[in-house]
Amino acid sequence: MGAGIEVSVVTGAGGGLGGGIVETLLERGDRVIAADVDRSALERLRDRLRAQPITGAGSVDDALELVELDVTSAERWESLRETARERFGDPTVLVNNAGISPKHNGVKLPGTQISLDEWNAVIAVNLTGAFLGMQTLIPAMQRAGYGRIVNISSMAARIGGRIAGVHYSATKTGLLGLTRGFAWELAPSGITVNAVAPGRITLGMAQQTTEEVNARMLESIPVGRLGTPEDIGRMVVYLTGAENGFVTGATFDINGGNSML
Ligand code: NAD
């Protein structure tokens, strides 16, 4: 059984995709904890949402809590859990969306030139961050016998990083293993765990590369456009719907046909 009004945690909420995911979850009527290491990005998101009508949530301020979170810190995750409990109750939905893809003058470094520090930073945010979030929030979902988890991977997990570095594609493929491993463990507890692998999206990381790279990407997308944060948000809403308990351990490729697997 579903939990009624979902209490949803979205990491990386200050970024392009994260903002779109928060918005679609608010439209459904969720109570949303928007978490990011960048506090001012969260405040910009709240200002944008306040300025537009959000049908499901009523007042944005009643339904949205901003939490400064470094996903690599177990202590910060515990503090987020306490904030969520006090404000809305134990989270029933977790969307691990925070991620980094280091670029140098708008382009990736070849794998042979990536420093160990950069490698470790990408593993910490993209992979360990999701693991810590799951470790922190799953026990309450198990007690409730219900939960919905979505890990935001990437097309780079499927075809390798054309424009992102080898560390990025390694972590995004690692997220698929993390998803399937937890999906097995949690299925008997009423908790689903799925991954979404976006192709090129208009906002966020797409703006951290050159126009030329995005134009080249566009040429390989059969539907003839880049994706939007809402394209991803709608899939997250589906996967976190109480009615979709039979969908678990799966990866959903949302890329306009760019990579058909
Ligand atoms: P973005 O850079 O706009 O957003 C990422 C957000 O994560 C930022 O707000 C940043 O502050 C936050 N973040 C970084 N380190 C953090 C940390 N340690 N703790 C908490 N938050 C942290 O990028 P985006 O395009 O919105 O990407 C969101 C997710 O979607 C990422 O996981 C990315 O890999 C994935 N993705 C994006 C695209 C795309 O084309 N935009 C394609 C495939 C996958």
Short mmCIF file of C-alpha atoms and ligand atoms in Angstrom, two decimals:
data_model
loop_
_atom_site.label_atom_id
_atom_site.label_comp_id
_atom_site.label_asym_id
_atom_site.label_seq_id
_atom_site.Cartn_x
_atom_site.Cartn_y
_atom_site.Cartn_z
CA MET A 1 0.00 0.00 0.00
CA GLY A 2 1.10 3.49 -0.69
CA ALA A 3 1.75 6.06 1.95
CA GLY A 4 -0.84 8.65 0.90
CA ILE A 5 0.98 11.94 0.60
CA GLU A 6 4.59 11.11 -0.20
CA VAL A 7 7.45 12.73 1.69
CA SER A 8 10.12 13.02 -0.99
CA VAL A 9 13.82 13.81 -0.77
CA VAL A 10 15.55 15.08 -3.92
CA THR A 11 19.32 15.64 -3.88
CA GLY A 12 21.05 18.03 -6.24
CA ALA A 13 17.74 19.94 -6.18
CA GLY A 14 19.44 23.26 -6.91
CA GLY A 15 20.51 22.04 -10.36
CA GLY A 16 18.75 21.79 -13.71
CA LEU A 17 17.26 18.31 -13.47
CA GLY A 18 16.77 18.43 -9.71
CA GLY A 19 14.62 21.56 -9.95
CA GLY A 20 12.40 19.91 -12.57
CA ILE A 21 12.03 16.79 -10.44
CA VAL A 22 11.09 18.85 -7.36
CA GLU A 23 8.51 20.73 -9.40
CA THR A 24 6.82 17.61 -10.79
CA LEU A 25 6.71 16.00 -7.33
CA LEU A 26 5.15 19.14 -5.86
CA GLU A 27 2.58 19.09 -8.66
CA ARG A 28 1.64 15.57 -7.57
CA GLY A 29 1.04 16.90 -4.05
CA ASP A 30 4.18 15.56 -2.35
CA ARG A 31 5.90 17.18 0.60
CA VAL A 32 9.42 17.72 -0.73
CA ILE A 33 12.81 18.06 0.95
CA ALA A 34 14.98 19.80 -1.65
CA ALA A 35 18.62 19.15 -0.76
CA ASP A 36 21.80 20.53 -2.25
CA VAL A 37 25.30 21.53 -1.20
CA ASP A 38 24.61 24.94 -2.77
CA ARG A 39 22.20 26.82 -0.49
CA SER A 40 21.77 29.80 -2.82
CA ALA A 41 20.77 27.48 -5.69
CA LEU A 42 18.04 26.07 -3.44
CA GLU A 43 16.81 29.55 -2.62
CA ARG A 44 16.67 30.43 -6.32
CA LEU A 45 14.60 27.28 -6.89
CA ARG A 46 12.17 28.28 -4.13
CA ASP A 47 11.85 31.80 -5.56
CA ARG A 48 11.08 30.38 -9.00
CA LEU A 49 8.49 27.95 -7.62
CA ARG A 50 6.83 30.65 -5.50
CA ALA A 51 6.36 32.75 -8.63
CA GLN A 52 4.29 30.12 -10.43
CA PRO A 53 1.15 28.19 -9.53
CA ILE A 54 1.88 24.61 -8.38
CA THR A 55 -1.41 22.76 -8.56
CA GLY A 56 -0.87 19.76 -6.24
CA ALA A 57 1.06 21.39 -3.45
CA GLY A 58 -1.11 24.38 -2.61
CA SER A 59 1.36 26.84 -1.14
CA VAL A 60 4.96 26.10 -2.05
CA ASP A 61 6.09 27.09 1.43
CA ASP A 62 3.75 24.55 3.03
CA ALA A 63 5.10 21.73 0.89
CA LEU A 64 8.79 22.50 0.43
CA GLU A 65 11.72 22.38 2.84
CA LEU A 66 15.24 23.36 1.80
CA VAL A 67 18.13 21.42 3.33
CA GLU A 68 21.81 22.15 2.82
CA LEU A 69 23.35 18.72 2.28
CA ASP A 70 26.71 17.44 1.15
CA VAL A 71 25.74 13.95 -0.01
CA THR A 72 29.22 12.63 0.83
CA SER A 73 28.69 13.25 4.56
CA ALA A 74 26.91 10.57 6.63
CA GLU A 75 26.38 13.14 9.43
CA ARG A 76 24.65 15.58 7.06
CA TRP A 77 22.38 12.78 5.84
CA GLU A 78 21.39 12.02 9.44
CA SER A 79 20.65 15.65 10.03
CA LEU A 80 18.48 15.73 6.86
CA ARG A 81 16.55 12.71 8.13
CA GLU A 82 15.83 14.51 11.42
CA THR A 83 14.73 17.68 9.63
CA ALA A 84 12.41 15.67 7.39
CA ARG A 85 10.91 13.81 10.36
CA GLU A 86 10.20 17.02 12.25
CA ARG A 87 8.74 18.85 9.26
CA PHE A 88 6.80 16.21 7.27
CA GLY A 89 7.53 12.73 8.69
CA ASP A 90 9.86 9.94 7.56
CA PRO A 91 10.66 10.14 3.84
CA THR A 92 8.86 7.63 1.63
CA VAL A 93 10.64 8.68 -1.59
CA LEU A 94 14.34 9.21 -2.25
CA VAL A 95 15.66 10.58 -5.55
CA ASN A 96 19.46 10.44 -5.69
CA ASN A 97 20.10 13.09 -8.32
CA ALA A 98 23.19 15.01 -7.10
CA GLY A 99 26.11 14.53 -9.44
CA ILE A 100 29.24 16.13 -10.83
CA SER A 101 30.98 15.79 -14.17
CA PRO A 102 34.22 17.80 -14.07
CA LYS A 103 35.10 19.67 -17.24
CA HIS A 104 38.19 21.66 -18.13
CA ASN A 105 37.43 24.60 -20.41
CA GLY A 106 34.12 22.90 -21.20
CA VAL A 107 35.55 19.50 -22.13
CA LYS A 108 36.39 16.28 -20.30
CA LEU A 109 39.94 15.18 -19.60
CA PRO A 110 41.10 11.93 -21.20
CA GLY A 111 41.08 9.10 -18.64
CA THR A 112 44.87 8.95 -18.53
CA GLN A 113 45.03 12.59 -17.38
CA ILE A 114 42.42 12.52 -14.60
CA SER A 115 43.99 13.18 -11.20
CA LEU A 116 43.32 10.85 -8.29
CA ASP A 117 41.69 13.75 -6.42
CA GLU A 118 39.23 14.31 -9.26
CA TRP A 119 38.53 10.58 -9.54
CA ASN A 120 37.83 10.35 -5.80
CA ALA A 121 35.58 13.41 -5.85
CA VAL A 122 33.41 11.99 -8.63
CA ILE A 123 33.12 8.59 -6.91
CA ALA A 124 32.25 10.31 -3.61
CA VAL A 125 29.43 12.49 -4.94
CA ASN A 126 27.95 10.33 -7.69
CA LEU A 127 28.18 6.89 -6.07
CA THR A 128 28.96 7.09 -2.34
CA GLY A 129 26.45 9.94 -1.97
CA ALA A 130 23.62 7.75 -3.28
CA PHE A 131 24.74 4.82 -1.10
CA LEU A 132 24.75 7.00 2.04
CA GLY A 133 21.32 8.40 1.22
CA MET A 134 19.92 4.91 0.85
CA GLN A 135 21.60 3.64 4.03
CA THR A 136 20.19 6.57 5.98
CA LEU A 137 16.61 6.56 4.73
CA ILE A 138 15.89 2.87 4.03
CA PRO A 139 15.48 1.68 7.66
CA ALA A 140 12.37 3.84 8.22
CA MET A 141 10.97 2.70 4.85
CA GLN A 142 11.51 -0.92 5.97
CA ARG A 143 9.69 -0.26 9.23
CA ALA A 144 6.81 1.24 7.24
CA GLY A 145 6.87 -1.59 4.68
CA TYR A 146 6.87 0.94 1.87
CA GLY A 147 9.29 3.10 -0.11
CA ARG A 148 10.26 4.34 -3.56
CA ILE A 149 13.87 5.03 -4.57
CA VAL A 150 15.13 6.41 -7.89
CA ASN A 151 18.80 6.81 -8.78
CA ILE A 152 19.62 9.25 -11.57
CA SER A 153 22.21 7.54 -13.74
CA SER A 154 23.07 8.61 -17.28
CA MET A 155 23.26 7.46 -20.88
CA ALA A 156 27.01 7.45 -20.16
CA ALA A 157 26.38 4.29 -18.10
CA ARG A 158 25.07 2.57 -21.22
CA ILE A 159 27.38 3.72 -23.99
CA GLY A 160 30.37 5.15 -22.12
CA GLY A 161 31.14 8.81 -21.70
CA ARG A 162 31.32 10.57 -25.04
CA ILE A 163 31.40 13.99 -23.42
CA ALA A 164 31.86 13.00 -19.76
CA GLY A 165 35.00 11.47 -18.29
CA VAL A 166 35.67 7.80 -17.51
CA HIS A 167 35.12 8.49 -13.80
CA TYR A 168 31.65 9.81 -14.55
CA SER A 169 30.59 6.81 -16.66
CA ALA A 170 32.11 4.43 -14.08
CA THR A 171 29.98 5.95 -11.32
CA LYS A 172 26.83 6.05 -13.44
CA THR A 173 27.28 2.35 -14.29
CA GLY A 174 28.01 1.70 -10.60
CA LEU A 175 24.67 3.29 -9.76
CA LEU A 176 22.93 0.65 -11.86
CA GLY A 177 24.60 -2.10 -9.80
CA LEU A 178 23.67 -0.29 -6.59
CA THR A 179 20.09 -0.03 -7.85
CA ARG A 180 19.79 -3.72 -8.69
CA GLY A 181 21.53 -4.88 -5.50
CA PHE A 182 19.21 -2.88 -3.26
CA ALA A 183 16.19 -3.80 -5.44
CA TRP A 184 16.79 -7.50 -4.63
CA GLU A 185 17.25 -6.83 -0.93
CA LEU A 186 14.28 -4.51 -0.52
CA ALA A 187 11.63 -6.09 -2.74
CA PRO A 188 10.16 -8.13 0.16
CA SER A 189 9.83 -4.90 2.20
CA GLY A 190 7.58 -3.11 -0.30
CA ILE A 191 10.40 -0.83 -1.41
CA THR A 192 11.19 -0.40 -5.11
CA VAL A 193 14.56 0.81 -6.42
CA ASN A 194 14.93 1.92 -10.02
CA ALA A 195 17.32 3.96 -12.14
CA VAL A 196 16.71 6.60 -14.78
CA ALA A 197 19.38 7.10 -17.43
CA PRO A 198 18.83 10.49 -19.07
CA GLY A 199 20.34 11.45 -22.39
CA ARG A 200 21.16 15.09 -23.10
CA ILE A 201 18.97 17.49 -21.11
CA THR A 202 18.64 21.20 -21.86
CA LEU A 203 19.62 22.43 -18.40
CA GLY A 204 22.31 21.63 -15.85
CA MET A 205 25.32 19.75 -17.13
CA ALA A 206 24.44 20.54 -20.74
CA GLN A 207 25.21 24.18 -19.93
CA GLN A 208 28.64 23.24 -18.59
CA THR A 209 29.82 22.09 -22.03
CA THR A 210 30.24 24.02 -25.26
CA GLU A 211 27.42 24.89 -27.71
CA GLU A 212 29.28 22.89 -30.31
CA VAL A 213 29.15 19.72 -28.18
CA ASN A 214 25.39 20.13 -27.59
CA ALA A 215 24.78 20.76 -31.32
CA ARG A 216 26.64 17.54 -32.12
CA MET A 217 24.59 15.66 -29.51
CA LEU A 218 21.37 17.00 -31.03
CA GLU A 219 22.25 15.49 -34.41
CA SER A 220 22.20 12.01 -32.87
CA ILE A 221 18.78 12.32 -31.18
CA PRO A 222 16.03 10.84 -33.39
CA VAL A 223 13.20 12.90 -31.84
CA GLY A 224 15.10 16.03 -32.84
CA ARG A 225 15.37 17.84 -29.52
CA LEU A 226 17.23 17.70 -26.24
CA GLY A 227 15.33 16.43 -23.21
CA THR A 228 13.83 18.69 -20.54
CA PRO A 229 13.90 18.37 -16.74
CA GLU A 230 10.15 17.72 -16.96
CA ASP A 231 10.77 14.70 -19.24
CA ILE A 232 12.81 13.21 -16.40
CA GLY A 233 10.44 14.48 -13.68
CA ARG A 234 7.49 12.67 -15.25
CA MET A 235 9.41 9.37 -15.20
CA VAL A 236 10.33 9.96 -11.55
CA VAL A 237 6.66 10.56 -10.74
CA TYR A 238 5.77 7.26 -12.42
CA LEU A 239 8.48 5.29 -10.63
CA THR A 240 7.63 6.77 -7.25
CA GLY A 241 3.89 6.19 -7.65
CA ALA A 242 2.41 3.92 -4.99
CA GLU A 243 0.59 1.99 -7.76
CA ASN A 244 3.85 0.95 -9.45
CA GLY A 245 5.11 -1.56 -6.89
CA PHE A 246 5.81 -4.20 -9.56
CA VAL A 247 8.50 -2.03 -11.20
CA THR A 248 11.84 -2.55 -9.50
CA GLY A 249 15.50 -3.08 -10.38
CA ALA A 250 14.92 -1.51 -13.79
CA THR A 251 16.74 1.20 -15.74
CA PHE A 252 14.70 3.61 -17.82
CA ASP A 253 16.49 5.22 -20.77
CA ILE A 254 15.03 8.67 -21.39
CA ASN A 255 17.03 9.97 -24.33
CA GLY A 256 14.79 10.69 -27.32
CA GLY A 257 15.93 7.46 -28.98
CA ASN A 258 19.61 8.44 -28.85
CA SER A 259 20.56 5.02 -27.53
CA MET A 260 18.09 2.19 -28.09
CA LEU A 261 18.97 -0.81 -25.96
P1 NAD B 1 23.64 20.35 -12.29
O1 NAD B 1 25.09 20.59 -12.20
O2 NAD B 1 22.75 21.43 -12.79
O3 NAD B 1 23.06 19.85 -10.90
C1 NAD B 1 23.76 19.05 -10.01
C2 NAD B 1 23.47 19.56 -8.61
O4 NAD B 1 24.15 18.70 -7.68
C3 NAD B 1 23.99 20.99 -8.38
O5 NAD B 1 22.96 21.82 -7.89
C4 NAD B 1 25.10 20.81 -7.35
O6 NAD B 1 25.22 21.89 -6.44
C5 NAD B 1 24.66 19.54 -6.66
N1 NAD B 1 25.77 18.88 -5.98
C6 NAD B 1 27.06 18.74 -6.40
N2 NAD B 1 27.80 18.15 -5.46
C7 NAD B 1 26.97 17.91 -4.41
C8 NAD B 1 27.16 17.34 -3.13
N3 NAD B 1 28.35 16.89 -2.72
N4 NAD B 1 26.09 17.25 -2.30
C9 NAD B 1 24.87 17.71 -2.69
N5 NAD B 1 24.65 18.28 -3.88
C10 NAD B 1 25.69 18.38 -4.73
O7 NAD B 1 23.48 19.06 -13.22
P2 NAD B 1 22.17 18.34 -13.79
O8 NAD B 1 22.32 18.29 -15.25
O9 NAD B 1 20.94 18.89 -13.20
O10 NAD B 1 22.43 16.88 -13.24
C11 NAD B 1 21.61 16.23 -12.29
C12 NAD B 1 21.83 14.74 -12.41
O11 NAD B 1 21.44 14.30 -13.70
C13 NAD B 1 23.29 14.33 -12.24
O12 NAD B 1 23.39 13.16 -11.46
C14 NAD B 1 23.74 14.07 -13.66
O13 NAD B 1 24.79 13.16 -13.71
C15 NAD B 1 22.47 13.54 -14.29
N6 NAD B 1 22.42 13.68 -15.75
C16 NAD B 1 22.34 14.91 -16.33
C17 NAD B 1 22.28 14.99 -17.72
C18 NAD B 1 22.17 16.32 -18.45
O14 NAD B 1 22.28 16.33 -19.69
N7 NAD B 1 21.94 17.44 -17.80
C19 NAD B 1 22.31 13.82 -18.49
C20 NAD B 1 22.39 12.60 -17.84
C21 NAD B 1 22.45 12.54 -16.46
#
